[in-house]
Amino acid sequence: METAAGRRSWHPSHPVAVNHVEPVAKRVRAYLGGVKVIDTTRALYVWEVPPFPQFYIPAEDVLASALVAEDAVQGTHRGEVDLYGLQAGGEHRPHAVKSHAASDVPAIAGTMRFDFGALDAWYEEDELLFGGHPRSPFVRVDAQRSARPIQVELEGVLLAEAESCVIVFETGLPARYYVDRAALSLDVLEPSETVTVCPYKGVTSAYWSARVGGELHEDVAWSYEFPTRELQPIAGLVAFYDEKVDLVLDGDR
């Protein structure tokens, strides 16, 4: 598959269409200000955009006293919704809930869609969730060790070189190549304050920018010191945005 930029894309696309609905087999809970606002075994995954589902929660499984009516209506691709705020444990989050009392998508009628970031913590069973959306049941993320040598360059300057790597294959995204920190050219890489969160890998522990020819190229690399247990092979290793650098893998640029 050729991309618009003419570079070949080797990763599979997401197989899910907008407004697709699937049941969540897990117990889902969410907290605000230490108060349990959601507790359900009847949640739904709803794909508002193809890669990322959101939880839709039956209204009966939401703490009613935490909902604050805002007397506002909003149009969505799933029909009109009533807007609510959330208030619990001394915390208040305006415009945090969309109520689908009725819906153009019959499967979600009677559910509520919560702004994922408005809650302090989400759990599937007893596992804390990371990131801005639930993990998709159609996304697979594999971290596999590889003996293929790799070089990372930017404008002809070497940023990293290693005899092996760990490759992360994630549905719908380019492969990412993680190398040991000893492989980095630290004379051109500078620490960054950036922190990002991934539902599948966890919270980053470090980012680096590259200073090449007097120009700072921000946040070209990152690392997870304590990734989720499924991604333990990348712990402490460093990956680069292929979109921002030149990568040579096993001699193939």
PDB file of C-alpha atoms in Angstrom:
ATOM      1  CA  MET A   1       0.000   0.000   0.000  1.00  0.00           C
ATOM      2  CA  GLU A   2       1.469   3.386  -1.034  1.00  0.00           C
ATOM      3  CA  THR A   3       0.936   6.401   1.215  1.00  0.00           C
ATOM      4  CA  ALA A   4       0.222   9.919  -0.048  1.00  0.00           C
ATOM      5  CA  ALA A   5       3.846  10.764   0.500  1.00  0.00           C
ATOM      6  CA  GLY A   6       4.903   7.860  -1.723  1.00  0.00           C
ATOM      7  CA  ARG A   7       6.328   5.779   1.133  1.00  0.00           C
ATOM      8  CA  ARG A   8       5.157   2.226   1.409  1.00  0.00           C
ATOM      9  CA  SER A   9       2.925   1.398   4.384  1.00  0.00           C
ATOM     10  CA  TRP A  10       3.539  -2.064   5.834  1.00  0.00           C
ATOM     11  CA  HIS A  11       1.014  -2.046   8.658  1.00  0.00           C
ATOM     12  CA  PRO A  12      -2.581  -3.345   8.564  1.00  0.00           C
ATOM     13  CA  SER A  13      -5.425  -0.857   8.803  1.00  0.00           C
ATOM     14  CA  HIS A  14      -8.114  -0.828  11.484  1.00  0.00           C
ATOM     15  CA  PRO A  15     -11.038  -3.108  10.567  1.00  0.00           C
ATOM     16  CA  VAL A  16     -13.766  -1.220  12.459  1.00  0.00           C
ATOM     17  CA  ALA A  17     -16.202   1.337  11.039  1.00  0.00           C
ATOM     18  CA  VAL A  18     -17.589   4.460  12.719  1.00  0.00           C
ATOM     19  CA  ASN A  19     -20.605   3.723  14.982  1.00  0.00           C
ATOM     20  CA  HIS A  20     -19.712   0.043  15.268  1.00  0.00           C
ATOM     21  CA  VAL A  21     -20.873  -1.346  18.640  1.00  0.00           C
ATOM     22  CA  GLU A  22     -19.560  -4.348  20.575  1.00  0.00           C
ATOM     23  CA  PRO A  23     -20.244  -5.608  24.121  1.00  0.00           C
ATOM     24  CA  VAL A  24     -17.514  -5.281  26.755  1.00  0.00           C
ATOM     25  CA  ALA A  25     -17.003  -8.634  28.479  1.00  0.00           C
ATOM     26  CA  LYS A  26     -15.188  -7.046  31.437  1.00  0.00           C
ATOM     27  CA  ARG A  27     -16.390  -5.267  34.542  1.00  0.00           C
ATOM     28  CA  VAL A  28     -15.773  -1.535  34.105  1.00  0.00           C
ATOM     29  CA  ARG A  29     -15.453   0.957  36.967  1.00  0.00           C
ATOM     30  CA  ALA A  30     -14.522   4.632  37.103  1.00  0.00           C
ATOM     31  CA  TYR A  31     -13.810   7.033  39.982  1.00  0.00           C
ATOM     32  CA  LEU A  32     -13.926  10.773  40.555  1.00  0.00           C
ATOM     33  CA  GLY A  33     -12.635  12.326  43.776  1.00  0.00           C
ATOM     34  CA  GLY A  34     -12.382   8.859  45.316  1.00  0.00           C
ATOM     35  CA  VAL A  35     -16.073   8.157  44.623  1.00  0.00           C
ATOM     36  CA  LYS A  36     -17.108   5.256  42.399  1.00  0.00           C
ATOM     37  CA  VAL A  37     -19.204   6.870  39.675  1.00  0.00           C
ATOM     38  CA  ILE A  38     -19.464   3.895  37.301  1.00  0.00           C
ATOM     39  CA  ASP A  39     -19.718   0.169  38.027  1.00  0.00           C
ATOM     40  CA  THR A  40     -21.014  -2.060  35.257  1.00  0.00           C
ATOM     41  CA  THR A  41     -20.680  -5.422  33.533  1.00  0.00           C
ATOM     42  CA  ARG A  42     -22.843  -4.163  30.644  1.00  0.00           C
ATOM     43  CA  ALA A  43     -20.629  -1.530  29.041  1.00  0.00           C
ATOM     44  CA  LEU A  44     -20.418  -1.162  25.269  1.00  0.00           C
ATOM     45  CA  TYR A  45     -17.532  -0.308  22.986  1.00  0.00           C
ATOM     46  CA  VAL A  46     -18.577   2.340  20.431  1.00  0.00           C
ATOM     47  CA  TRP A  47     -16.218   3.451  17.668  1.00  0.00           C
ATOM     48  CA  GLU A  48     -16.657   7.196  17.177  1.00  0.00           C
ATOM     49  CA  VAL A  49     -13.588   7.137  14.937  1.00  0.00           C
ATOM     50  CA  PRO A  50     -12.155   3.925  13.455  1.00  0.00           C
ATOM     51  CA  PRO A  51      -9.040   3.371  15.623  1.00  0.00           C
ATOM     52  CA  PHE A  52     -10.366   4.215  19.086  1.00  0.00           C
ATOM     53  CA  PRO A  53     -13.467   2.939  20.889  1.00  0.00           C
ATOM     54  CA  GLN A  54     -15.108   4.675  23.832  1.00  0.00           C
ATOM     55  CA  PHE A  55     -17.108   3.160  26.682  1.00  0.00           C
ATOM     56  CA  TYR A  56     -20.867   3.714  26.617  1.00  0.00           C
ATOM     57  CA  ILE A  57     -22.381   2.940  30.022  1.00  0.00           C
ATOM     58  CA  PRO A  58     -26.013   1.971  30.794  1.00  0.00           C
ATOM     59  CA  ALA A  59     -27.579   4.868  32.694  1.00  0.00           C
ATOM     60  CA  GLU A  60     -28.692   2.478  35.457  1.00  0.00           C
ATOM     61  CA  ASP A  61     -25.045   1.693  36.235  1.00  0.00           C
ATOM     62  CA  VAL A  62     -24.058   5.334  36.806  1.00  0.00           C
ATOM     63  CA  LEU A  63     -24.165   7.016  40.226  1.00  0.00           C
ATOM     64  CA  ALA A  64     -27.170   9.303  39.713  1.00  0.00           C
ATOM     65  CA  SER A  65     -26.143  11.763  42.434  1.00  0.00           C
ATOM     66  CA  ALA A  66     -22.901  12.480  40.531  1.00  0.00           C
ATOM     67  CA  LEU A  67     -24.749  13.776  37.455  1.00  0.00           C
ATOM     68  CA  VAL A  68     -25.361  17.514  37.120  1.00  0.00           C
ATOM     69  CA  ALA A  69     -27.922  18.478  34.464  1.00  0.00           C
ATOM     70  CA  GLU A  70     -26.680  21.313  32.247  1.00  0.00           C
ATOM     71  CA  ASP A  71     -29.856  21.955  30.216  1.00  0.00           C
ATOM     72  CA  ALA A  72     -27.866  21.721  27.010  1.00  0.00           C
ATOM     73  CA  VAL A  73     -28.248  19.582  23.910  1.00  0.00           C
ATOM     74  CA  GLN A  74     -25.535  18.644  21.432  1.00  0.00           C
ATOM     75  CA  GLY A  75     -25.709  16.986  18.030  1.00  0.00           C
ATOM     76  CA  THR A  76     -23.484  13.967  17.346  1.00  0.00           C
ATOM     77  CA  HIS A  77     -23.123  11.340  14.624  1.00  0.00           C
ATOM     78  CA  ARG A  78     -25.241   9.119  16.862  1.00  0.00           C
ATOM     79  CA  GLY A  79     -28.093  11.609  17.347  1.00  0.00           C
ATOM     80  CA  GLU A  80     -28.778  14.451  19.786  1.00  0.00           C
ATOM     81  CA  VAL A  81     -27.547  14.081  23.368  1.00  0.00           C
ATOM     82  CA  ASP A  82     -28.249  15.824  26.668  1.00  0.00           C
ATOM     83  CA  LEU A  83     -25.131  17.166  28.368  1.00  0.00           C
ATOM     84  CA  TYR A  84     -24.318  16.579  32.039  1.00  0.00           C
ATOM     85  CA  GLY A  85     -21.526  17.570  34.347  1.00  0.00           C
ATOM     86  CA  LEU A  86     -19.976  15.291  36.956  1.00  0.00           C
ATOM     87  CA  GLN A  87     -19.652  16.133  40.630  1.00  0.00           C
ATOM     88  CA  ALA A  88     -18.257  13.785  43.274  1.00  0.00           C
ATOM     89  CA  GLY A  89     -15.717  13.808  46.102  1.00  0.00           C
ATOM     90  CA  GLY A  90     -15.372  17.582  45.953  1.00  0.00           C
ATOM     91  CA  GLU A  91     -14.500  17.487  42.234  1.00  0.00           C
ATOM     92  CA  HIS A  92     -16.561  19.005  39.418  1.00  0.00           C
ATOM     93  CA  ARG A  93     -16.177  18.259  35.707  1.00  0.00           C
ATOM     94  CA  PRO A  94     -18.467  20.269  33.390  1.00  0.00           C
ATOM     95  CA  HIS A  95     -19.685  18.863  30.055  1.00  0.00           C
ATOM     96  CA  ALA A  96     -18.288  15.435  30.963  1.00  0.00           C
ATOM     97  CA  VAL A  97     -21.252  13.219  30.043  1.00  0.00           C
ATOM     98  CA  LYS A  98     -23.429  12.776  26.943  1.00  0.00           C
ATOM     99  CA  SER A  99     -26.718  11.023  27.599  1.00  0.00           C
ATOM    100  CA  HIS A 100     -28.079   8.917  24.743  1.00  0.00           C
ATOM    101  CA  ALA A 101     -31.577   8.480  26.162  1.00  0.00           C
ATOM    102  CA  ALA A 102     -32.606   7.944  22.535  1.00  0.00           C
ATOM    103  CA  SER A 103     -30.196   7.453  19.661  1.00  0.00           C
ATOM    104  CA  ASP A 104     -29.900   7.092  15.911  1.00  0.00           C
ATOM    105  CA  VAL A 105     -27.888   3.951  16.793  1.00  0.00           C
ATOM    106  CA  PRO A 106     -30.474   1.737  18.572  1.00  0.00           C
ATOM    107  CA  ALA A 107     -27.852  -0.395  20.338  1.00  0.00           C
ATOM    108  CA  ILE A 108     -26.684   2.559  22.462  1.00  0.00           C
ATOM    109  CA  ALA A 109     -30.090   3.961  23.457  1.00  0.00           C
ATOM    110  CA  GLY A 110     -30.207   4.428  27.222  1.00  0.00           C
ATOM    111  CA  THR A 111     -26.443   4.717  27.623  1.00  0.00           C
ATOM    112  CA  MET A 112     -24.100   7.510  28.693  1.00  0.00           C
ATOM    113  CA  ARG A 113     -20.817   8.425  27.075  1.00  0.00           C
ATOM    114  CA  PHE A 114     -18.211   9.820  29.511  1.00  0.00           C
ATOM    115  CA  ASP A 115     -15.261  12.021  28.680  1.00  0.00           C
ATOM    116  CA  PHE A 116     -12.520   9.500  29.450  1.00  0.00           C
ATOM    117  CA  GLY A 117     -10.169  12.152  30.834  1.00  0.00           C
ATOM    118  CA  ALA A 118     -12.815  13.653  33.132  1.00  0.00           C
ATOM    119  CA  LEU A 119     -12.583  10.662  35.494  1.00  0.00           C
ATOM    120  CA  ASP A 120      -9.623  10.229  37.834  1.00  0.00           C
ATOM    121  CA  ALA A 121      -9.272   6.506  37.152  1.00  0.00           C
ATOM    122  CA  TRP A 122     -10.815   3.788  34.984  1.00  0.00           C
ATOM    123  CA  TYR A 123     -10.556   0.051  35.640  1.00  0.00           C
ATOM    124  CA  GLU A 124     -11.234  -3.041  33.562  1.00  0.00           C
ATOM    125  CA  GLU A 125     -11.756  -5.684  36.256  1.00  0.00           C
ATOM    126  CA  ASP A 126      -8.955  -4.659  38.666  1.00  0.00           C
ATOM    127  CA  GLU A 127      -6.531  -3.369  36.035  1.00  0.00           C
ATOM    128  CA  LEU A 128      -5.962   0.393  35.831  1.00  0.00           C
ATOM    129  CA  LEU A 129      -6.410   1.788  32.305  1.00  0.00           C
ATOM    130  CA  PHE A 130      -4.058   4.332  30.718  1.00  0.00           C
ATOM    131  CA  GLY A 131      -4.609   6.836  27.937  1.00  0.00           C
ATOM    132  CA  GLY A 132      -7.581   8.678  26.519  1.00  0.00           C
ATOM    133  CA  HIS A 133      -9.709   5.701  25.517  1.00  0.00           C
ATOM    134  CA  PRO A 134     -10.261   2.005  26.288  1.00  0.00           C
ATOM    135  CA  ARG A 135      -8.137  -0.640  24.625  1.00  0.00           C
ATOM    136  CA  SER A 136      -9.747  -1.879  21.449  1.00  0.00           C
ATOM    137  CA  PRO A 137     -10.520  -5.619  21.356  1.00  0.00           C
ATOM    138  CA  PHE A 138      -9.481  -5.521  17.688  1.00  0.00           C
ATOM    139  CA  VAL A 139      -6.003  -4.109  18.318  1.00  0.00           C
ATOM    140  CA  ARG A 140      -3.070  -6.401  18.872  1.00  0.00           C
ATOM    141  CA  VAL A 141       0.248  -5.097  20.223  1.00  0.00           C
ATOM    142  CA  ASP A 142       3.282  -7.402  20.108  1.00  0.00           C
ATOM    143  CA  ALA A 143       6.841  -6.680  21.241  1.00  0.00           C
ATOM    144  CA  GLN A 144       9.248  -9.033  19.488  1.00  0.00           C
ATOM    145  CA  ARG A 145      13.022  -9.223  19.735  1.00  0.00           C
ATOM    146  CA  SER A 146      14.897  -8.956  16.454  1.00  0.00           C
ATOM    147  CA  ALA A 147      18.528  -9.532  15.483  1.00  0.00           C
ATOM    148  CA  ARG A 148      18.229  -7.040  12.605  1.00  0.00           C
ATOM    149  CA  PRO A 149      20.741  -4.173  12.986  1.00  0.00           C
ATOM    150  CA  ILE A 150      19.380  -0.640  12.923  1.00  0.00           C
ATOM    151  CA  GLN A 151      20.691   2.885  12.408  1.00  0.00           C
ATOM    152  CA  VAL A 152      18.707   6.054  13.048  1.00  0.00           C
ATOM    153  CA  GLU A 153      19.771   9.279  11.313  1.00  0.00           C
ATOM    154  CA  LEU A 154      18.545  12.839  10.933  1.00  0.00           C
ATOM    155  CA  GLU A 155      19.891  15.005   8.115  1.00  0.00           C
ATOM    156  CA  GLY A 156      22.849  12.623   7.839  1.00  0.00           C
ATOM    157  CA  VAL A 157      23.678  12.769  11.564  1.00  0.00           C
ATOM    158  CA  LEU A 158      23.656   9.450  13.457  1.00  0.00           C
ATOM    159  CA  LEU A 159      21.192   9.425  16.381  1.00  0.00           C
ATOM    160  CA  ALA A 160      21.412   5.739  17.302  1.00  0.00           C
ATOM    161  CA  GLU A 161      23.024   2.519  16.101  1.00  0.00           C
ATOM    162  CA  ALA A 162      22.400  -0.986  17.432  1.00  0.00           C
ATOM    163  CA  GLU A 163      23.053  -4.594  16.389  1.00  0.00           C
ATOM    164  CA  SER A 164      19.560  -5.658  17.490  1.00  0.00           C
ATOM    165  CA  CYS A 165      16.248  -4.175  18.554  1.00  0.00           C
ATOM    166  CA  VAL A 166      12.786  -4.915  19.900  1.00  0.00           C
ATOM    167  CA  ILE A 167      10.039  -4.263  17.345  1.00  0.00           C
ATOM    168  CA  VAL A 168       6.539  -3.278  18.492  1.00  0.00           C
ATOM    169  CA  PHE A 169       3.800  -4.224  16.045  1.00  0.00           C
ATOM    170  CA  GLU A 170       0.500  -2.450  16.771  1.00  0.00           C
ATOM    171  CA  THR A 171      -2.597  -2.776  14.617  1.00  0.00           C
ATOM    172  CA  GLY A 172      -3.090   0.291  12.442  1.00  0.00           C
ATOM    173  CA  LEU A 173       0.262   1.908  13.304  1.00  0.00           C
ATOM    174  CA  PRO A 174       3.763   1.702  11.835  1.00  0.00           C
ATOM    175  CA  ALA A 175       6.146  -0.722  13.507  1.00  0.00           C
ATOM    176  CA  ARG A 176       8.296   0.943  16.167  1.00  0.00           C
ATOM    177  CA  TYR A 177      11.909  -0.082  16.748  1.00  0.00           C
ATOM    178  CA  TYR A 178      13.249   0.069  20.317  1.00  0.00           C
ATOM    179  CA  VAL A 179      16.998   0.094  20.997  1.00  0.00           C
ATOM    180  CA  ASP A 180      19.171   0.031  24.093  1.00  0.00           C
ATOM    181  CA  ARG A 181      20.061   3.436  25.554  1.00  0.00           C
ATOM    182  CA  ALA A 182      23.729   2.618  25.044  1.00  0.00           C
ATOM    183  CA  ALA A 183      22.993   2.856  21.309  1.00  0.00           C
ATOM    184  CA  LEU A 184      22.079   6.557  21.515  1.00  0.00           C
ATOM    185  CA  SER A 185      24.284   9.425  20.332  1.00  0.00           C
ATOM    186  CA  LEU A 186      23.817  11.574  23.413  1.00  0.00           C
ATOM    187  CA  ASP A 187      25.926  14.403  22.004  1.00  0.00           C
ATOM    188  CA  VAL A 188      23.012  15.310  19.700  1.00  0.00           C
ATOM    189  CA  LEU A 189      20.053  14.116  21.798  1.00  0.00           C
ATOM    190  CA  GLU A 190      18.660  16.322  24.581  1.00  0.00           C
ATOM    191  CA  PRO A 191      16.148  15.342  27.301  1.00  0.00           C
ATOM    192  CA  SER A 192      12.623  16.734  26.893  1.00  0.00           C
ATOM    193  CA  GLU A 193       9.936  17.366  29.489  1.00  0.00           C
ATOM    194  CA  THR A 194       7.238  15.740  27.324  1.00  0.00           C
ATOM    195  CA  VAL A 195       5.125  12.941  28.835  1.00  0.00           C
ATOM    196  CA  THR A 196       2.579  10.908  26.860  1.00  0.00           C
ATOM    197  CA  VAL A 197       0.219   8.095  27.778  1.00  0.00           C
ATOM    198  CA  CYS A 198      -0.683   5.045  25.687  1.00  0.00           C
ATOM    199  CA  PRO A 199      -3.579   2.685  26.542  1.00  0.00           C
ATOM    200  CA  TYR A 200      -1.439  -0.294  25.492  1.00  0.00           C
ATOM    201  CA  LYS A 201       2.043   0.661  26.726  1.00  0.00           C
ATOM    202  CA  GLY A 202       1.484   2.950  29.720  1.00  0.00           C
ATOM    203  CA  VAL A 203       3.141   6.269  30.649  1.00  0.00           C
ATOM    204  CA  THR A 204       6.415   7.384  29.078  1.00  0.00           C
ATOM    205  CA  SER A 205       9.342   7.977  31.402  1.00  0.00           C
ATOM    206  CA  ALA A 206      11.527  10.025  29.032  1.00  0.00           C
ATOM    207  CA  TYR A 207      11.559  11.907  25.728  1.00  0.00           C
ATOM    208  CA  TRP A 208      14.473  13.266  23.699  1.00  0.00           C
ATOM    209  CA  SER A 209      14.833  16.007  21.101  1.00  0.00           C
ATOM    210  CA  ALA A 210      17.665  16.138  18.556  1.00  0.00           C
ATOM    211  CA  ARG A 211      19.825  19.188  17.913  1.00  0.00           C
ATOM    212  CA  VAL A 212      21.233  18.954  14.399  1.00  0.00           C
ATOM    213  CA  GLY A 213      22.943  21.794  12.568  1.00  0.00           C
ATOM    214  CA  GLY A 214      21.866  24.256  15.249  1.00  0.00           C
ATOM    215  CA  GLU A 215      18.173  23.334  14.837  1.00  0.00           C
ATOM    216  CA  LEU A 216      16.214  21.577  17.581  1.00  0.00           C
ATOM    217  CA  HIS A 217      13.957  18.762  16.332  1.00  0.00           C
ATOM    218  CA  GLU A 218      11.555  18.255  19.221  1.00  0.00           C
ATOM    219  CA  ASP A 219      10.511  14.933  20.706  1.00  0.00           C
ATOM    220  CA  VAL A 220      11.965  12.514  18.180  1.00  0.00           C
ATOM    221  CA  ALA A 221      12.389   9.635  20.662  1.00  0.00           C
ATOM    222  CA  TRP A 222      10.789   8.223  23.799  1.00  0.00           C
ATOM    223  CA  SER A 223      11.081   5.470  26.383  1.00  0.00           C
ATOM    224  CA  TYR A 224       8.924   3.509  28.835  1.00  0.00           C
ATOM    225  CA  GLU A 225      10.798   2.615  32.006  1.00  0.00           C
ATOM    226  CA  PHE A 226       7.769   0.765  33.398  1.00  0.00           C
ATOM    227  CA  PRO A 227       5.516  -0.321  30.516  1.00  0.00           C
ATOM    228  CA  THR A 228       2.440  -2.498  30.932  1.00  0.00           C
ATOM    229  CA  ARG A 229       3.271  -6.131  31.578  1.00  0.00           C
ATOM    230  CA  GLU A 230       2.348  -7.133  28.014  1.00  0.00           C
ATOM    231  CA  LEU A 231       5.066  -4.777  26.709  1.00  0.00           C
ATOM    232  CA  GLN A 232       7.811  -5.640  29.217  1.00  0.00           C
ATOM    233  CA  PRO A 233      10.377  -6.349  26.447  1.00  0.00           C
ATOM    234  CA  ILE A 234      10.576  -2.579  25.735  1.00  0.00           C
ATOM    235  CA  ALA A 235      11.275  -1.561  29.360  1.00  0.00           C
ATOM    236  CA  GLY A 236      14.062   1.023  29.383  1.00  0.00           C
ATOM    237  CA  LEU A 237      14.561   0.901  25.611  1.00  0.00           C
ATOM    238  CA  VAL A 238      14.218   3.875  23.254  1.00  0.00           C
ATOM    239  CA  ALA A 239      12.129   4.260  20.084  1.00  0.00           C
ATOM    240  CA  PHE A 240      12.172   6.978  17.413  1.00  0.00           C
ATOM    241  CA  TYR A 241       9.360   8.454  15.347  1.00  0.00           C
ATOM    242  CA  ASP A 242      10.067   7.054  11.893  1.00  0.00           C
ATOM    243  CA  GLU A 243       8.095  10.033  10.551  1.00  0.00           C
ATOM    244  CA  LYS A 244      10.712  12.429  11.933  1.00  0.00           C
ATOM    245  CA  VAL A 245      13.972  10.578  11.215  1.00  0.00           C
ATOM    246  CA  ASP A 246      15.653   8.342   8.628  1.00  0.00           C
ATOM    247  CA  LEU A 247      15.845   4.693   9.583  1.00  0.00           C
ATOM    248  CA  VAL A 248      18.078   1.963   8.150  1.00  0.00           C
ATOM    249  CA  LEU A 249      16.928  -1.540   9.124  1.00  0.00           C
ATOM    250  CA  ASP A 250      19.189  -4.450   8.223  1.00  0.00           C
ATOM    251  CA  GLY A 251      20.714  -2.333   5.464  1.00  0.00           C
ATOM    252  CA  ASP A 252      17.341  -1.277   3.990  1.00  0.00           C
ATOM    253  CA  ARG A 253      16.780   2.478   4.213  1.00  0.00           C
TER     254      ARG A 253
END
